[in-house]
Coordinates of C-alpha atoms in Angstrom, one line a residue:
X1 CA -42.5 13.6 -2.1
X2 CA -43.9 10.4 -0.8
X3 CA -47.6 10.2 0.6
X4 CA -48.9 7.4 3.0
X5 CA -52.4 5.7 2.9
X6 CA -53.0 4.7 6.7
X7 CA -54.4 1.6 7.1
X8 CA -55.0 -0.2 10.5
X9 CA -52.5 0.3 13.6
X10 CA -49.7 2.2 11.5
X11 CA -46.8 3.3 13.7
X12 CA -46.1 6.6 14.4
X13 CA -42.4 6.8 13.0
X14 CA -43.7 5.5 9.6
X15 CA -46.2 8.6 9.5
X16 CA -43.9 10.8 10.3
X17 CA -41.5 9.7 7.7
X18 CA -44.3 10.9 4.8
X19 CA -44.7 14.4 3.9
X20 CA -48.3 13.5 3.5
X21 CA -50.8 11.1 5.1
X22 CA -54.1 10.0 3.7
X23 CA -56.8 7.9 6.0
X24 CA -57.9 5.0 4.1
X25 CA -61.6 5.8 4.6
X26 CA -60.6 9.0 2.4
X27 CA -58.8 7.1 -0.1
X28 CA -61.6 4.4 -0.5
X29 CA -63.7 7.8 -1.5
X30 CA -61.6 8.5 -3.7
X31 CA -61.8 5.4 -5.2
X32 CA -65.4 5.8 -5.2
X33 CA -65.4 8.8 -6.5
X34 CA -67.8 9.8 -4.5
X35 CA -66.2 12.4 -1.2
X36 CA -69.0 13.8 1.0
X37 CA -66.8 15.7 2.9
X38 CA -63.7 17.7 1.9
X39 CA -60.4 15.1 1.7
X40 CA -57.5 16.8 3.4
X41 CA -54.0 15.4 3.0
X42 CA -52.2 15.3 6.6
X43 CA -48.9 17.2 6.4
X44 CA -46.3 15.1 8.6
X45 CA -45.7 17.4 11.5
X46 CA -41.8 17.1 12.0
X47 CA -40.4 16.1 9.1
X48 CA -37.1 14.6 10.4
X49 CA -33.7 16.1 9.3
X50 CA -30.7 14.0 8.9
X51 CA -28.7 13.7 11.9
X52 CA -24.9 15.4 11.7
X53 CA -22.6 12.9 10.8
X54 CA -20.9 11.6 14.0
X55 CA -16.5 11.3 14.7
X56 CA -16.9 8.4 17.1
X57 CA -18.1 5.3 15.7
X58 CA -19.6 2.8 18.2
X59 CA -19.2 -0.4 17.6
X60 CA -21.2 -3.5 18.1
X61 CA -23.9 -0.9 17.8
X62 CA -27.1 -1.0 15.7
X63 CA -28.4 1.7 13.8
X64 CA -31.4 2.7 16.1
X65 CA -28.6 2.2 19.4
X66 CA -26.5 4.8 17.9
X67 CA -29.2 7.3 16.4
X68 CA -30.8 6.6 20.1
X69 CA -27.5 7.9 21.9
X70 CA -26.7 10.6 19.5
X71 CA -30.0 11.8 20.3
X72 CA -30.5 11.8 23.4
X73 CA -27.0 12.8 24.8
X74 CA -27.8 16.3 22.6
X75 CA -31.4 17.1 23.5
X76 CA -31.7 19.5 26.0
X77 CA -33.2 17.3 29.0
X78 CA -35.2 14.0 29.1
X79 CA -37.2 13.3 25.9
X80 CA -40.5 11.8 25.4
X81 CA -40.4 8.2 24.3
X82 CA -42.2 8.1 21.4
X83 CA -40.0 10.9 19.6
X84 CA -36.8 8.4 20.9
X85 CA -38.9 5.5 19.4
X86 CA -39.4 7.2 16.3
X87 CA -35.7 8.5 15.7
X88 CA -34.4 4.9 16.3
X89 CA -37.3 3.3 13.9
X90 CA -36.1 5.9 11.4
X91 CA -32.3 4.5 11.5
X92 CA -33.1 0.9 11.9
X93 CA -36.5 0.1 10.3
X94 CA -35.8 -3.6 11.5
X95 CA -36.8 -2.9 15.0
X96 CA -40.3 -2.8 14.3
X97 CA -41.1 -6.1 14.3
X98 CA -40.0 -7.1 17.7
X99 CA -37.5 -4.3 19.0
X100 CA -34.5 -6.6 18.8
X101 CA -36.4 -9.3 20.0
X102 CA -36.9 -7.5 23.6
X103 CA -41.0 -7.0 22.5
X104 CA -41.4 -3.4 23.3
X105 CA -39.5 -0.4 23.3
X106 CA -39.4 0.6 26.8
X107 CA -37.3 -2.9 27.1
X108 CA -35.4 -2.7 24.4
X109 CA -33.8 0.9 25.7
X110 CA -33.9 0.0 28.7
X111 CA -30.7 -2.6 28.1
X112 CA -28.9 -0.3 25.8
X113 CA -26.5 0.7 28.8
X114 CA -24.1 3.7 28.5
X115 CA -26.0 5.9 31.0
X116 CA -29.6 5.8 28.6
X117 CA -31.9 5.7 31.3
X118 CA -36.0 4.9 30.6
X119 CA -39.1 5.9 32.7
X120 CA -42.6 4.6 31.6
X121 CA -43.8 7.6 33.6
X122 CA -46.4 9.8 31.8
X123 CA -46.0 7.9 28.7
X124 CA -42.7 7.1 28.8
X125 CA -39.3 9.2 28.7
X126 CA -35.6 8.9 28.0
X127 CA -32.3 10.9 29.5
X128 CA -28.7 10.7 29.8
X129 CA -28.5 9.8 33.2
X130 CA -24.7 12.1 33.2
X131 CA -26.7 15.3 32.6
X132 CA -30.2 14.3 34.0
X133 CA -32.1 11.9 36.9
X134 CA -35.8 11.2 37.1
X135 CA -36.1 14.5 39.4
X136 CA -36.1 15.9 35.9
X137 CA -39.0 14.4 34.1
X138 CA -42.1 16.7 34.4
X139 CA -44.4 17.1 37.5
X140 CA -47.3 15.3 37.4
X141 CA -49.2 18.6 37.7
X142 CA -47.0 20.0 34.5
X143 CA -47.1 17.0 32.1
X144 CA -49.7 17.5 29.2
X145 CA -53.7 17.8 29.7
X146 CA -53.9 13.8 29.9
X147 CA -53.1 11.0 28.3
X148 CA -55.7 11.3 26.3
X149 CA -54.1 14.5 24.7
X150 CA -50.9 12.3 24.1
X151 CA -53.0 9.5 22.0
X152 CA -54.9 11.8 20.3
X153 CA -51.4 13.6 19.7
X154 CA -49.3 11.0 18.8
X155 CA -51.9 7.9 17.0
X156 CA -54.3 10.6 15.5
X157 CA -57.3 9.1 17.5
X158 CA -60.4 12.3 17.2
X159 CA -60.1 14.3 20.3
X160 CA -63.0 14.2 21.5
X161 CA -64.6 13.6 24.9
X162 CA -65.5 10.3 26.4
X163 CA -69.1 12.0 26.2
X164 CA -68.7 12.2 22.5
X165 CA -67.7 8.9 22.1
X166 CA -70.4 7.4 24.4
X167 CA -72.8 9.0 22.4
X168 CA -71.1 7.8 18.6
X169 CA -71.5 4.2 19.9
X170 CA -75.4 4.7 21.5
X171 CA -76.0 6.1 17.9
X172 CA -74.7 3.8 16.2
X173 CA -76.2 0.5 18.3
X174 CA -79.3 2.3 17.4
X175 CA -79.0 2.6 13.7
X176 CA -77.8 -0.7 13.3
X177 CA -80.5 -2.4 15.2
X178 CA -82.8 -0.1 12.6
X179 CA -81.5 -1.3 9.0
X180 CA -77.5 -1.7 9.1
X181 CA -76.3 0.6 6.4
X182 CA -73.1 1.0 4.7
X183 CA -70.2 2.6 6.5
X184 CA -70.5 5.9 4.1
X185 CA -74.4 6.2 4.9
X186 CA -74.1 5.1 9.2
X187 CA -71.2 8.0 9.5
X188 CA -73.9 10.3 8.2
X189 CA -76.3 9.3 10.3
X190 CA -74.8 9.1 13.4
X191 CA -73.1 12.5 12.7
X192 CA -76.3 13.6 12.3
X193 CA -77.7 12.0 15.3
X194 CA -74.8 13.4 17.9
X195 CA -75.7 16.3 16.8
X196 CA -79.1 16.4 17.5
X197 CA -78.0 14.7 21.0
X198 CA -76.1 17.6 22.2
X199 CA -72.9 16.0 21.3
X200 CA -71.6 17.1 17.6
X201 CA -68.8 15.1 16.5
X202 CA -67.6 15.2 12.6
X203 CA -68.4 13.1 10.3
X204 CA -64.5 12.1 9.6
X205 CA -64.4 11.1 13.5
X206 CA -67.1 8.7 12.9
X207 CA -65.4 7.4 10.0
X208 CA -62.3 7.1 12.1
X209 CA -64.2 4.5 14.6
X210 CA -65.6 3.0 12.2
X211 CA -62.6 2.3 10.4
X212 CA -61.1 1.3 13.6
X213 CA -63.9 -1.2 14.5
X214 CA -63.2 -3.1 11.0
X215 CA -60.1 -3.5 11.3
X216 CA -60.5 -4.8 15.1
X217 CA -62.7 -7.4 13.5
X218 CA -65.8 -6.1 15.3
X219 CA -68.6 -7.3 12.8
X220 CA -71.4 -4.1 12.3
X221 CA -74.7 -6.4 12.8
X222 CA -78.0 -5.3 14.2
X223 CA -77.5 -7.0 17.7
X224 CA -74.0 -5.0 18.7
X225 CA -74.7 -3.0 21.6
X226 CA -73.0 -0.1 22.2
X227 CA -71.0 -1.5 25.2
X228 CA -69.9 -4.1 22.8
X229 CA -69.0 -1.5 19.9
X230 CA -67.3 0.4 23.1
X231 CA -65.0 -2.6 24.5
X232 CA -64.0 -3.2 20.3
X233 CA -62.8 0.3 20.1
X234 CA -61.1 0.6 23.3
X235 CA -58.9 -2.1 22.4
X236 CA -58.0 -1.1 18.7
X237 CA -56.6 2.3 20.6
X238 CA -54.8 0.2 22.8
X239 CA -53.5 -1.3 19.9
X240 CA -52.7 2.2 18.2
X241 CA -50.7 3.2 21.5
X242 CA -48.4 0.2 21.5
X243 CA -47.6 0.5 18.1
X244 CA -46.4 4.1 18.8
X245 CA -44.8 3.2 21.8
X246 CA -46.9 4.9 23.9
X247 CA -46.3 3.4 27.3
X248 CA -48.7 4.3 30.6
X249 CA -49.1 3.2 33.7
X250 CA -51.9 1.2 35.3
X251 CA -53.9 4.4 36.1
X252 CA -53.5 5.8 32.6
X253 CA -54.2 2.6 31.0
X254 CA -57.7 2.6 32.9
X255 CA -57.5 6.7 32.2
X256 CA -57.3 5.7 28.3
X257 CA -59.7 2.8 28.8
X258 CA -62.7 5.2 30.7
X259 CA -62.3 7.9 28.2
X260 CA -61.9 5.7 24.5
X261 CA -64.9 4.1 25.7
X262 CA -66.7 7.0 26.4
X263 CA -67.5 5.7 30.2
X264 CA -68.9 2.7 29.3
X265 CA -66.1 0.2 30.5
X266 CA -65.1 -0.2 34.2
X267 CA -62.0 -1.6 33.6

């Protein structure tokens, strides 16, 4: 049994490989000894099961190329590409530095040939182009709720509403231009303040952006504003998407971008 403590932008294959995730605000707690709110280990959702042993060996093939095609000529019809991304990190743990030194996935399995074809529609998806053609990726109308369903999904970001988050980062410019607290006693309090704005978030949510402003450098001083605290966010999800592969177009980008910032960023 092996359990993960998620720090920063950790990539979705590596989570997935853990039969149990713990978020390093609840393992500093721990630490503490000192948990205000129950700790729950995350159970990896699909724990991944060994691939059948293939007859064919291709050759001048990488790991990740060949757990990629075994994949994908199997599945059923064209396959989201983080689940592809994942499957070929899981063979070749090498590729996550630089993907072969192509920089993302989507290029990367893009040049892999042998009729893998790649769409960076809705997210990104992958086929065998000798069963399947881009009339078979989902309808626009039939993909999932939004992309903001698919980050939450895939990167663990707290579902909530751009409302919600709009209303963590007014709460929190306003506590910090108070007396700046500790990040234990400001998730309290601006918990406690959402709530009483109409907008109830969880405490472990606030910890979340909190967690993901430190680590996106964004210092917690009494002049942040909240458009400030907004634009440091945004980008640390940005930064949580391209880790997991997560690839969107230039009207989901600014669909992410609206809604992580809870409305306050244009652009």
């Amino acid at each position: 049994m092996t359990t993960v403590i998620a720090a920063g932008a950790v990539a979705f294959a590596y989570r997935e490989m853990a039969d149990h995730v713990v978020e390093s605000h609840d393992f500093v707690a721990i630490l503490n000894g000192t948990p205000s709110e129950p700790i729950h280990m995350v159970t990896s959702g699909n724990q991944r099961q060994a691939p059948a042993a293939t007859k064919t060996k291709i050759k001048a093939a990488s790991p990740g190329v060949r757990e990629v095609l075994e994949f994908v000529r199997t599945a059923p019809g064209p396959v989201v590409g983080a689940m592809v991304a994942h499957r070929a990190l899981a063979a070749d743990p090498a590729l996550k530095t630089d993907w072969g030194g192509f920089g993302r996935f989507g290029t990367w399995v893009s040049q892999i040939g042998k009729d893998i074809e790649y769409s960076s529609a809705q997210g990104g998806w992958v086929w065998d182009a000798k069963r399947f053609s881009s009339d078979d990726l989902p309808a626009p109308a039939d993909k999932q709720p939004g992309v903001e369903e698919q980050v939450t999904r895939v990167t663990d970001v707290p579902a909530l509403s751009a409302a919600q988050f709009r209303q963590i980062f007014q709460s929190m410019a306003t506590r910090l231009r108070g007396h700046p607290a500790n990040r234990t006693e400001l998730s309290r309090q601006v918990r406690d303040d959402c709530v009483s704005a109409g907008e109830p978030v969880s405490r472990n949510a606030v910890s979340f952006v909190l967690q993901g402003l430190s680590y996106a450098g964004f210092p917690l001083s009494d002049e942040a504003t909240a458009a400030e605290l907004a634009v440091a966010w945004t980008r640390y999800v940005e930064e949580l998407c391209r880790v997991a592969s997560l690839e969107f177009d230039a009207d989901e980008q600014l669909a992410v971008r609206r809604w992580a910032s809870g409305g306050l960023l244009d652009t």
